mmCIF file of N, CA, C and O in Angstrom:
data_model
loop_
_atom_site.group_PDB
_atom_site.id
_atom_site.type_symbol
_atom_site.label_atom_id
_atom_site.label_comp_id
_atom_site.label_asym_id
_atom_site.label_seq_id
_atom_site.Cartn_x
_atom_site.Cartn_y
_atom_site.Cartn_z
ATOM 1 N N UNK A 7 0.626 -1.532 -0.459
ATOM 2 C CA UNK A 7 0.009 -0.141 -0.143
ATOM 3 C C UNK A 7 0.731 1.023 -0.353
ATOM 4 O O UNK A 7 1.303 1.480 1.322
ATOM 5 N N UNK A 8 0.776 2.105 -0.723
ATOM 6 C CA UNK A 8 1.432 3.174 -1.121
ATOM 7 C C UNK A 8 1.369 4.050 -0.083
ATOM 8 O O UNK A 8 0.034 5.057 0.222
ATOM 9 N N UNK A 9 1.980 4.804 0.576
ATOM 10 C CA UNK A 9 1.916 5.517 2.292
ATOM 11 C C UNK A 9 2.447 7.180 1.513
ATOM 12 O O UNK A 9 3.019 7.190 0.641
ATOM 13 N N UNK A 10 0.889 8.637 2.142
ATOM 14 C CA UNK A 10 2.215 9.609 2.022
ATOM 15 C C UNK A 10 1.292 10.725 2.827
ATOM 16 O O UNK A 10 0.834 10.292 4.082
ATOM 17 N N UNK A 11 3.122 11.038 2.563
ATOM 18 C CA UNK A 11 3.824 11.846 3.931
ATOM 19 C C UNK A 11 2.766 12.796 3.308
ATOM 20 O O UNK A 11 2.703 13.942 2.591
ATOM 21 N N UNK A 12 1.813 13.265 4.587
ATOM 22 C CA UNK A 12 1.000 14.731 4.908
ATOM 23 C C UNK A 12 1.077 15.672 5.527
ATOM 24 O O UNK A 12 1.670 15.388 6.872
ATOM 25 N N UNK A 13 0.436 16.265 5.061
ATOM 26 C CA UNK A 13 0.392 18.086 6.726
ATOM 27 C C UNK A 13 -0.777 17.911 6.303
ATOM 28 O O UNK A 13 -1.995 18.634 6.092
ATOM 29 N N UNK A 14 -1.636 18.410 7.867
ATOM 30 C CA UNK A 14 -2.390 19.188 7.878
ATOM 31 C C UNK A 14 -3.094 20.506 7.717
ATOM 32 O O UNK A 14 -1.728 21.479 8.568
ATOM 33 N N UNK A 15 -3.253 21.610 6.830
ATOM 34 C CA UNK A 15 -3.208 22.342 6.134
ATOM 35 C C UNK A 15 -4.318 23.138 7.615
ATOM 36 O O UNK A 15 -4.242 24.448 7.307
ATOM 37 N N UNK A 16 -5.458 22.905 7.421
ATOM 38 C CA UNK A 16 -6.553 23.455 7.882
ATOM 39 C C UNK A 16 -6.867 22.952 8.893
ATOM 40 O O UNK A 16 -7.468 22.128 8.990
ATOM 41 N N UNK A 17 -7.830 23.319 10.076
ATOM 42 C CA UNK A 17 -8.097 22.801 10.684
ATOM 43 C C UNK A 17 -9.821 23.699 11.277
ATOM 44 O O UNK A 17 -9.546 24.763 11.631
ATOM 45 N N UNK A 18 -10.801 22.980 10.671
ATOM 46 C CA UNK A 18 -12.316 23.719 10.868
ATOM 47 C C UNK A 18 -13.788 23.073 11.641
ATOM 48 O O UNK A 18 -13.520 22.243 11.365
ATOM 49 N N UNK A 19 -13.620 23.926 13.237
ATOM 50 C CA UNK A 19 -14.372 23.493 13.792
ATOM 51 C C UNK A 19 -15.993 23.446 13.459
ATOM 52 O O UNK A 19 -16.184 24.784 12.839
ATOM 53 N N UNK A 20 -16.535 22.397 13.212
ATOM 54 C CA UNK A 20 -18.162 22.725 12.758
ATOM 55 C C UNK A 20 -18.695 22.963 13.612
ATOM 56 O O UNK A 20 -20.034 23.106 13.140
ATOM 57 N N UNK A 21 -18.907 21.646 14.763
ATOM 58 C CA UNK A 21 -20.153 21.244 16.319
ATOM 59 C C UNK A 21 -19.344 20.578 17.390
ATOM 60 O O UNK A 21 -17.553 21.681 16.806
ATOM 61 N N UNK A 22 -19.638 21.307 18.567
ATOM 62 C CA UNK A 22 -18.416 20.930 19.546
ATOM 63 C C UNK A 22 -18.063 19.607 19.502
ATOM 64 O O UNK A 22 -16.747 19.426 19.842
ATOM 65 N N UNK A 23 -18.699 18.636 18.590
ATOM 66 C CA UNK A 23 -18.035 17.491 18.204
ATOM 67 C C UNK A 23 -17.003 17.336 17.795
ATOM 68 O O UNK A 23 -16.624 16.074 16.901
ATOM 69 N N UNK A 24 -17.382 18.071 15.959
ATOM 70 C CA UNK A 24 -17.243 17.450 14.202
ATOM 71 C C UNK A 24 -16.345 18.552 13.805
ATOM 72 O O UNK A 24 -16.261 19.764 14.093
ATOM 73 N N UNK A 25 -14.853 18.077 13.712
ATOM 74 C CA UNK A 25 -14.386 19.308 12.857
ATOM 75 C C UNK A 25 -13.754 18.785 11.438
ATOM 76 O O UNK A 25 -14.047 17.424 11.633
ATOM 77 N N UNK A 26 -13.812 19.630 10.116
ATOM 78 C CA UNK A 26 -13.204 19.750 9.012
ATOM 79 C C UNK A 26 -11.691 19.246 9.006
ATOM 80 O O UNK A 26 -11.353 20.615 9.273
ATOM 81 N N UNK A 27 -11.277 19.209 8.658
ATOM 82 C CA UNK A 27 -9.783 18.657 8.504
ATOM 83 C C UNK A 27 -8.825 18.627 7.118
ATOM 84 O O UNK A 27 -9.964 18.073 6.334
ATOM 85 N N UNK A 28 -8.015 19.160 6.720
ATOM 86 C CA UNK A 28 -7.821 19.564 5.582
ATOM 87 C C UNK A 28 -6.635 19.271 5.022
ATOM 88 O O UNK A 28 -5.939 19.881 6.026
ATOM 89 N N UNK A 29 -5.842 18.270 4.064
ATOM 90 C CA UNK A 29 -4.490 17.694 4.424
ATOM 91 C C UNK A 29 -4.157 17.320 3.137
ATOM 92 O O UNK A 29 -4.855 17.859 2.172
ATOM 93 N N UNK A 30 -2.935 17.420 3.223
ATOM 94 C CA UNK A 30 -2.483 18.066 2.113
ATOM 95 C C UNK A 30 -1.226 17.152 2.234
ATOM 96 O O UNK A 30 -0.752 16.762 3.006
ATOM 97 N N UNK A 31 -0.264 17.445 0.953
ATOM 98 C CA UNK A 31 1.608 16.172 0.458
ATOM 99 C C UNK A 31 2.228 17.353 0.936
ATOM 100 O O UNK A 31 2.022 18.545 1.092
ATOM 101 N N UNK A 32 3.200 16.538 2.525
ATOM 102 C CA UNK A 32 3.588 17.300 2.640
ATOM 103 C C UNK A 32 4.429 17.680 2.260
ATOM 104 O O UNK A 32 4.952 19.078 2.077
ATOM 105 N N UNK A 33 4.941 17.502 0.850
ATOM 106 C CA UNK A 33 5.903 17.614 0.336
ATOM 107 C C UNK A 33 4.957 19.194 -1.104
ATOM 108 O O UNK A 33 6.082 19.537 -2.300
ATOM 109 N N UNK A 34 4.094 18.913 -0.676
ATOM 110 C CA UNK A 34 3.178 20.015 -2.203
ATOM 111 C C UNK A 34 2.745 19.828 -3.056
ATOM 112 O O UNK A 34 2.608 20.375 -3.854
ATOM 113 N N UNK A 35 3.401 18.465 -3.567
ATOM 114 C CA UNK A 35 2.395 17.934 -4.956
ATOM 115 C C UNK A 35 1.019 17.354 -4.503
ATOM 116 O O UNK A 35 0.848 17.664 -3.594
ATOM 117 N N UNK A 36 0.693 16.948 -5.919
ATOM 118 C CA UNK A 36 -0.971 16.799 -6.295
ATOM 119 C C UNK A 36 -1.161 15.468 -5.300
ATOM 120 O O UNK A 36 -0.200 14.363 -5.549
ATOM 121 N N UNK A 37 -2.320 14.848 -4.599
ATOM 122 C CA UNK A 37 -2.577 13.745 -4.365
ATOM 123 C C UNK A 37 -4.104 12.737 -5.949
ATOM 124 O O UNK A 37 -3.479 13.445 -6.442
ATOM 125 N N UNK A 38 -3.528 11.697 -5.123
ATOM 126 C CA UNK A 38 -4.124 11.157 -6.101
ATOM 127 C C UNK A 38 -5.929 11.536 -5.961
ATOM 128 O O UNK A 38 -5.623 11.793 -5.177
ATOM 129 N N UNK A 39 -5.874 11.406 -7.554
ATOM 130 C CA UNK A 39 -7.064 12.062 -7.621
ATOM 131 C C UNK A 39 -8.683 10.567 -7.436
ATOM 132 O O UNK A 39 -8.056 9.455 -6.661
ATOM 133 N N UNK A 40 -10.227 11.468 -6.259
ATOM 134 C CA UNK A 40 -10.837 10.020 -5.720
ATOM 135 C C UNK A 40 -11.723 10.747 -6.453
ATOM 136 O O UNK A 40 -12.418 10.999 -7.064
ATOM 137 N N UNK A 41 -13.258 9.693 -5.918
ATOM 138 C CA UNK A 41 -14.481 9.844 -6.523
ATOM 139 C C UNK A 41 -15.334 9.998 -5.398
ATOM 140 O O UNK A 41 -14.688 8.836 -4.312
ATOM 141 N N UNK A 42 -15.993 9.810 -5.814
ATOM 142 C CA UNK A 42 -17.744 10.509 -4.889
ATOM 143 C C UNK A 42 -17.285 8.415 -3.842
ATOM 144 O O UNK A 42 -17.397 7.883 -4.542
ATOM 145 N N UNK A 43 -17.587 7.995 -2.956
ATOM 146 C CA UNK A 43 -17.899 7.379 -1.940
ATOM 147 C C UNK A 43 -16.499 6.556 -1.327
ATOM 148 O O UNK A 43 -16.200 5.758 -0.898
ATOM 149 N N UNK A 44 -15.464 7.009 -1.670
ATOM 150 C CA UNK A 44 -14.067 6.758 -1.379
ATOM 151 C C UNK A 44 -13.652 7.664 -0.154
ATOM 152 O O UNK A 44 -14.212 8.405 0.976
ATOM 153 N N UNK A 45 -12.721 6.534 0.860
ATOM 154 C CA UNK A 45 -12.636 6.697 1.528
ATOM 155 C C UNK A 45 -10.297 6.811 2.072
ATOM 156 O O UNK A 45 -10.060 6.298 1.319
ATOM 157 N N UNK A 46 -10.431 7.611 2.818
ATOM 158 C CA UNK A 46 -8.282 7.395 3.138
ATOM 159 C C UNK A 46 -8.167 6.426 4.415
ATOM 160 O O UNK A 46 -8.907 7.304 5.695
ATOM 161 N N UNK A 47 -7.234 6.116 4.612
ATOM 162 C CA UNK A 47 -6.882 5.269 6.033
ATOM 163 C C UNK A 47 -4.890 6.366 6.097
ATOM 164 O O UNK A 47 -4.912 6.093 6.283
ATOM 165 N N UNK A 48 -5.590 6.554 7.817
ATOM 166 C CA UNK A 48 -4.566 7.643 8.397
ATOM 167 C C UNK A 48 -4.208 6.942 9.464
ATOM 168 O O UNK A 48 -4.409 5.991 9.903
ATOM 169 N N UNK A 49 -2.819 6.722 9.419
ATOM 170 C CA UNK A 49 -1.985 5.649 10.557
ATOM 171 C C UNK A 49 -2.091 6.510 11.299
ATOM 172 O O UNK A 49 -2.213 7.626 11.665
ATOM 173 N N UNK A 50 -2.469 5.946 12.384
ATOM 174 C CA UNK A 50 -2.118 6.211 14.350
ATOM 175 C C UNK A 50 -0.538 6.061 14.630
ATOM 176 O O UNK A 50 -0.387 5.219 14.941
ATOM 177 N N UNK A 51 -0.077 7.037 15.611
ATOM 178 C CA UNK A 51 1.164 6.721 17.241
ATOM 179 C C UNK A 51 0.864 5.582 17.147
ATOM 180 O O UNK A 51 1.698 5.146 17.551
ATOM 181 N N UNK A 52 -0.229 4.369 17.616
ATOM 182 C CA UNK A 52 -0.151 3.580 18.009
ATOM 183 C C UNK A 52 0.637 2.138 17.132
ATOM 184 O O UNK A 52 -0.016 1.658 17.525
ATOM 185 N N UNK A 53 0.599 2.713 15.970
ATOM 186 C CA UNK A 53 0.474 1.833 14.808
ATOM 187 C C UNK A 53 -1.257 1.160 13.871
ATOM 188 O O UNK A 53 -1.115 0.734 13.565
ATOM 189 N N UNK A 54 -2.359 1.753 14.975
ATOM 190 C CA UNK A 54 -3.209 1.361 14.050
ATOM 191 C C UNK A 54 -3.694 1.833 13.306
ATOM 192 O O UNK A 54 -2.917 3.059 12.520
ATOM 193 N N UNK A 55 -4.784 2.485 12.431
ATOM 194 C CA UNK A 55 -5.200 2.825 10.992
ATOM 195 C C UNK A 55 -6.842 2.937 11.861
ATOM 196 O O UNK A 55 -7.541 2.830 12.149
ATOM 197 N N UNK A 56 -6.992 4.519 10.866
ATOM 198 C CA UNK A 56 -8.676 5.083 10.879
ATOM 199 C C UNK A 56 -9.141 5.284 9.984
ATOM 200 O O UNK A 56 -7.892 5.885 8.867
ATOM 201 N N UNK A 57 -10.076 4.806 8.979
ATOM 202 C CA UNK A 57 -10.441 5.676 7.353
ATOM 203 C C UNK A 57 -11.955 6.409 8.145
ATOM 204 O O UNK A 57 -12.771 6.581 9.041
ATOM 205 N N UNK A 58 -11.482 7.918 6.934
ATOM 206 C CA UNK A 58 -12.315 8.528 6.416
ATOM 207 C C UNK A 58 -12.868 9.014 5.675
ATOM 208 O O UNK A 58 -11.645 9.201 4.586
ATOM 209 N N UNK A 59 -13.581 9.496 5.456
ATOM 210 C CA UNK A 59 -14.391 9.745 4.328
ATOM 211 C C UNK A 59 -13.845 10.827 4.047
ATOM 212 O O UNK A 59 -14.070 11.797 4.788
ATOM 213 N N UNK A 60 -13.751 10.748 2.973
ATOM 214 C CA UNK A 60 -13.306 12.420 1.444
ATOM 215 C C UNK A 60 -14.631 12.874 1.413
ATOM 216 O O UNK A 60 -15.659 12.598 1.073
ATOM 217 N N UNK A 61 -14.493 14.145 1.280
ATOM 218 C CA UNK A 61 -16.013 15.020 1.369
ATOM 219 C C UNK A 61 -15.051 16.529 0.617
ATOM 220 O O UNK A 61 -14.567 16.176 0.365
ATOM 221 N N UNK A 62 -16.481 16.441 -0.626
ATOM 222 C CA UNK A 62 -16.321 17.774 -1.373
ATOM 223 C C UNK A 62 -17.951 18.520 -1.929
ATOM 224 O O UNK A 62 -18.468 18.475 -1.817
ATOM 225 N N UNK A 63 -17.713 20.160 -1.850
ATOM 226 C CA UNK A 63 -18.674 20.488 -2.411
ATOM 227 C C UNK A 63 -18.532 20.900 -3.243
ATOM 228 O O UNK A 63 -19.275 22.132 -4.066
ATOM 229 N N UNK A 64 -17.375 20.630 -4.326
ATOM 230 C CA UNK A 64 -17.108 21.392 -5.320
ATOM 231 C C UNK A 64 -16.881 19.999 -6.533
ATOM 232 O O UNK A 64 -17.117 18.882 -6.111
ATOM 233 N N UNK A 65 -16.824 19.596 -7.449
ATOM 234 C CA UNK A 65 -16.420 18.853 -8.380
ATOM 235 C C UNK A 65 -14.888 18.781 -8.168
ATOM 236 O O UNK A 65 -14.476 19.948 -7.752
ATOM 237 N N UNK A 66 -14.731 17.163 -8.209
ATOM 238 C CA UNK A 66 -13.215 16.623 -7.157
ATOM 239 C C UNK A 66 -12.312 17.123 -8.925
ATOM 240 O O UNK A 66 -12.456 16.334 -9.625
ATOM 241 N N UNK A 67 -10.956 17.749 -8.582
ATOM 242 C CA UNK A 67 -10.193 18.160 -9.884
ATOM 243 C C UNK A 67 -9.267 17.200 -10.346
ATOM 244 O O UNK A 67 -9.369 16.355 -9.499
ATOM 245 N N UNK A 68 -8.349 16.278 -11.482
ATOM 246 C CA UNK A 68 -8.117 15.727 -11.794
ATOM 247 C C UNK A 68 -6.586 15.385 -10.874
ATOM 248 O O UNK A 68 -6.013 13.844 -10.532
ATOM 249 N N UNK A 69 -6.695 16.559 -10.036
ATOM 250 C CA UNK A 69 -4.852 16.348 -9.523
ATOM 251 C C UNK A 69 -5.426 17.913 -8.387
ATOM 252 O O UNK A 69 -4.776 18.722 -8.446
ATOM 253 N N UNK A 70 -5.549 16.846 -6.583
ATOM 254 C CA UNK A 70 -6.467 17.702 -6.095
ATOM 255 C C UNK A 70 -5.630 18.278 -5.624
ATOM 256 O O UNK A 70 -4.331 17.238 -5.162
ATOM 257 N N UNK A 71 -5.214 19.162 -4.913
ATOM 258 C CA UNK A 71 -3.783 19.685 -4.182
ATOM 259 C C UNK A 71 -4.800 19.742 -2.734
ATOM 260 O O UNK A 71 -3.523 19.388 -1.699
ATOM 261 N N UNK A 72 -5.488 19.439 -2.228
ATOM 262 C CA UNK A 72 -5.832 18.281 -0.582
ATOM 263 C C UNK A 72 -6.860 17.801 -0.511
ATOM 264 O O UNK A 72 -8.128 17.773 -1.615
ATOM 265 N N UNK A 73 -6.673 17.361 0.287
ATOM 266 C CA UNK A 73 -8.179 16.362 1.624
ATOM 267 C C UNK A 73 -8.614 16.988 2.090
ATOM 268 O O UNK A 73 -8.944 17.111 3.317
ATOM 269 N N UNK A 74 -9.816 17.074 1.907
ATOM 270 C CA UNK A 74 -10.470 17.061 3.092
ATOM 271 C C UNK A 74 -11.993 16.470 3.626
ATOM 272 O O UNK A 74 -12.420 15.243 3.072
ATOM 273 N N UNK A 75 -11.671 15.602 5.059
ATOM 274 C CA UNK A 75 -12.118 15.248 6.112
ATOM 275 C C UNK A 75 -12.983 15.498 7.285
ATOM 276 O O UNK A 75 -12.944 16.910 7.169
ATOM 277 N N UNK A 76 -14.435 14.972 7.525
ATOM 278 C CA UNK A 76 -14.867 15.630 8.597
ATOM 279 C C UNK A 76 -14.635 13.809 9.568
ATOM 280 O O UNK A 76 -15.299 13.309 9.032
ATOM 281 N N UNK A 77 -14.293 14.719 11.562
ATOM 282 C CA UNK A 77 -14.515 13.394 12.070
ATOM 283 C C UNK A 77 -15.088 14.215 12.994
ATOM 284 O O UNK A 77 -14.849 15.441 13.695
ATOM 285 N N UNK A 78 -15.995 13.447 14.139
ATOM 286 C CA UNK A 78 -16.338 13.274 14.843
ATOM 287 C C UNK A 78 -15.950 13.183 15.694
ATOM 288 O O UNK A 78 -15.307 11.582 15.683
ATOM 289 N N UNK A 79 -15.965 14.017 17.245
ATOM 290 C CA UNK A 79 -14.827 12.822 17.964
ATOM 291 C C UNK A 79 -16.445 12.092 19.180
ATOM 292 O O UNK A 79 -16.670 12.745 19.546
ATOM 293 N N UNK A 80 -15.000 10.799 19.297
ATOM 294 C CA UNK A 80 -15.916 9.671 20.006
ATOM 295 C C UNK A 80 -14.961 9.335 20.929
ATOM 296 O O UNK A 80 -13.966 9.045 21.374
ATOM 297 N N UNK A 81 -14.985 10.190 22.433
ATOM 298 C CA UNK A 81 -14.424 10.341 23.684
ATOM 299 C C UNK A 81 -14.863 8.935 23.917
ATOM 300 O O UNK A 81 -13.556 8.378 24.638
ATOM 301 N N UNK A 82 -15.650 8.095 23.969
ATOM 302 C CA UNK A 82 -15.423 6.454 24.445
ATOM 303 C C UNK A 82 -14.923 5.929 22.972
ATOM 304 O O UNK A 82 -15.199 4.428 23.665
ATOM 305 N N UNK A 83 -14.060 6.513 22.060
ATOM 306 C CA UNK A 83 -14.328 5.165 21.194
ATOM 307 C C UNK A 83 -12.568 4.793 21.502
ATOM 308 O O UNK A 83 -12.594 4.584 22.530
ATOM 309 N N UNK A 84 -11.798 4.461 20.128
ATOM 310 C CA UNK A 84 -10.751 3.875 20.255
ATOM 311 C C UNK A 84 -9.434 4.815 20.611
ATOM 312 O O UNK A 84 -8.788 3.436 20.012
ATOM 313 N N UNK A 85 -10.223 5.781 20.326
ATOM 314 C CA UNK A 85 -8.653 6.969 20.175
ATOM 315 C C UNK A 85 -8.130 7.475 19.130
ATOM 316 O O UNK A 85 -7.906 8.771 18.946
ATOM 317 N N UNK A 86 -9.359 7.257 17.763
ATOM 318 C CA UNK A 86 -8.837 7.986 15.801
ATOM 319 C C UNK A 86 -8.874 8.567 16.601
ATOM 320 O O UNK A 86 -8.524 10.293 16.162
ATOM 321 N N UNK A 87 -10.160 9.309 16.625
ATOM 322 C CA UNK A 87 -10.981 10.476 16.700
ATOM 323 C C UNK A 87 -10.246 11.376 17.965
ATOM 324 O O UNK A 87 -10.300 12.425 17.357
ATOM 325 N N UNK A 88 -10.323 10.947 18.987
ATOM 326 C CA UNK A 88 -9.225 12.250 19.572
ATOM 327 C C UNK A 88 -8.399 12.330 19.597
ATOM 328 O O UNK A 88 -7.523 13.361 19.343
ATOM 329 N N UNK A 89 -7.007 11.104 18.362
ATOM 330 C CA UNK A 89 -6.345 12.000 17.993
ATOM 331 C C UNK A 89 -6.291 12.830 17.135
ATOM 332 O O UNK A 89 -5.530 13.511 16.891
ATOM 333 N N UNK A 90 -7.421 12.762 15.961
ATOM 334 C CA UNK A 90 -7.587 13.052 15.115
ATOM 335 C C UNK A 90 -7.348 15.102 15.602
ATOM 336 O O UNK A 90 -7.016 15.784 15.064
ATOM 337 N N UNK A 91 -8.174 14.829 15.879
ATOM 338 C CA UNK A 91 -9.317 16.132 17.152
ATOM 339 C C UNK A 91 -7.684 16.818 17.483
ATOM 340 O O UNK A 91 -7.836 17.862 18.119
ATOM 341 N N UNK A 92 -6.478 16.023 18.390
ATOM 342 C CA UNK A 92 -5.593 16.897 18.593
ATOM 343 C C UNK A 92 -4.617 17.420 17.618
ATOM 344 O O UNK A 92 -3.458 17.881 17.946
ATOM 345 N N UNK A 93 -4.881 17.254 16.542
ATOM 346 C CA UNK A 93 -4.142 17.840 15.197
ATOM 347 C C UNK A 93 -4.337 19.306 15.117
ATOM 348 O O UNK A 93 -5.608 19.428 15.174
ATOM 349 N N UNK A 94 -3.351 20.183 14.685
ATOM 350 C CA UNK A 94 -3.340 20.976 14.383
ATOM 351 C C UNK A 94 -2.869 21.493 13.691
ATOM 352 O O UNK A 94 -1.821 20.966 12.653
ATOM 353 N N UNK A 95 -2.971 22.806 12.309
ATOM 354 C CA UNK A 95 -1.890 22.896 10.856
ATOM 355 C C UNK A 95 -0.530 22.458 11.597
ATOM 356 O O UNK A 95 -0.314 23.867 12.189
ATOM 357 N N UNK A 96 -0.049 22.249 10.158
ATOM 358 C CA UNK A 96 1.071 21.748 10.609
ATOM 359 C C UNK A 96 1.334 21.034 10.674
ATOM 360 O O UNK A 96 2.528 19.745 10.639
ATOM 361 N N UNK A 97 0.698 19.728 11.695
ATOM 362 C CA UNK A 97 1.186 18.536 11.535
ATOM 363 C C UNK A 97 1.170 17.755 10.769
ATOM 364 O O UNK A 97 0.490 17.723 9.459
ATOM 365 N N UNK A 98 2.651 17.013 11.003
ATOM 366 C CA UNK A 98 1.887 15.506 9.987
ATOM 367 C C UNK A 98 1.888 14.077 10.055
ATOM 368 O O UNK A 98 2.013 13.850 11.389
ATOM 369 N N UNK A 99 1.032 13.355 9.251
ATOM 370 C CA UNK A 99 1.072 12.038 9.421
ATOM 371 C C UNK A 99 0.818 11.336 8.028
ATOM 372 O O UNK A 99 1.030 12.407 7.053
ATOM 373 N N UNK A 100 0.721 10.583 8.491
ATOM 374 C CA UNK A 100 0.225 9.693 7.455
ATOM 375 C C UNK A 100 -0.454 8.525 6.513
ATOM 376 O O UNK A 100 -0.985 8.837 7.550
ATOM 377 N N UNK A 101 -1.358 8.293 5.648
ATOM 378 C CA UNK A 101 -1.970 7.991 5.248
ATOM 379 C C UNK A 101 -1.899 7.510 3.944
ATOM 380 O O UNK A 101 -0.701 7.845 3.632
ATOM 381 N N UNK A 102 -3.079 6.289 3.753
ATOM 382 C CA UNK A 102 -2.727 5.810 2.066
ATOM 383 C C UNK A 102 -3.596 6.446 0.543
ATOM 384 O O UNK A 102 -4.245 7.377 1.263
ATOM 385 N N UNK A 103 -3.438 5.853 0.194
ATOM 386 C CA UNK A 103 -4.236 6.461 -0.912
ATOM 387 C C UNK A 103 -5.803 6.302 -0.998
ATOM 388 O O UNK A 103 -6.050 5.401 -0.211
ATOM 389 N N UNK A 104 -6.793 7.435 -1.192
ATOM 390 C CA UNK A 104 -8.810 6.721 -0.807
ATOM 391 C C UNK A 104 -8.266 5.143 -1.762
ATOM 392 O O UNK A 104 -7.889 5.607 -3.181
ATOM 393 N N UNK A 105 -9.431 4.773 -0.934
ATOM 394 C CA UNK A 105 -10.150 3.544 -1.932
ATOM 395 C C UNK A 105 -11.437 4.001 -1.602
ATOM 396 O O UNK A 105 -11.815 4.411 -0.653
ATOM 397 N N UNK A 106 -11.928 3.130 -3.071
ATOM 398 C CA UNK A 106 -13.516 3.355 -2.795
ATOM 399 C C UNK A 106 -14.476 2.140 -2.763
ATOM 400 O O UNK A 106 -14.113 1.453 -3.882
ATOM 401 N N UNK A 107 -14.941 1.512 -1.073
ATOM 402 C CA UNK A 107 -15.486 0.648 -1.381
ATOM 403 C C UNK A 107 -16.966 0.868 -1.323
ATOM 404 O O UNK A 107 -17.548 -0.507 -1.636
ATOM 405 N N UNK A 108 -17.119 2.243 -1.646
ATOM 406 C CA UNK A 108 -18.959 2.601 -2.205
ATOM 407 C C UNK A 108 -19.141 3.235 -3.661
ATOM 408 O O UNK A 108 -19.252 4.735 -3.234
ATOM 409 N N UNK A 109 -18.676 3.021 -4.633
ATOM 410 C CA UNK A 109 -18.922 3.720 -5.951
ATOM 411 C C UNK A 109 -19.837 3.679 -5.797
ATOM 412 O O UNK A 109 -21.167 3.405 -6.211
#
């Protein structure tokens, strides 16, 4: 599985429990294209992974500059959402290329 070294470009609180994250390639290159229904698997510090669905309000470009995801913080969960909610702009994160199980 190809890994993408990424950086958190922007974090926007949508509600008290949901934040939107804009994730870009750390080297500034274009990211792999995706289609509606795709998700990205993010690596967590404990070696586990979590998948989050990609979102877009605009047509998806051939070579996206960033990905957008929304994460609901689940304090009683396994820790993925808590980790994501601790990320600030500039934080480095690793993820896989988009996968679409629901085209």
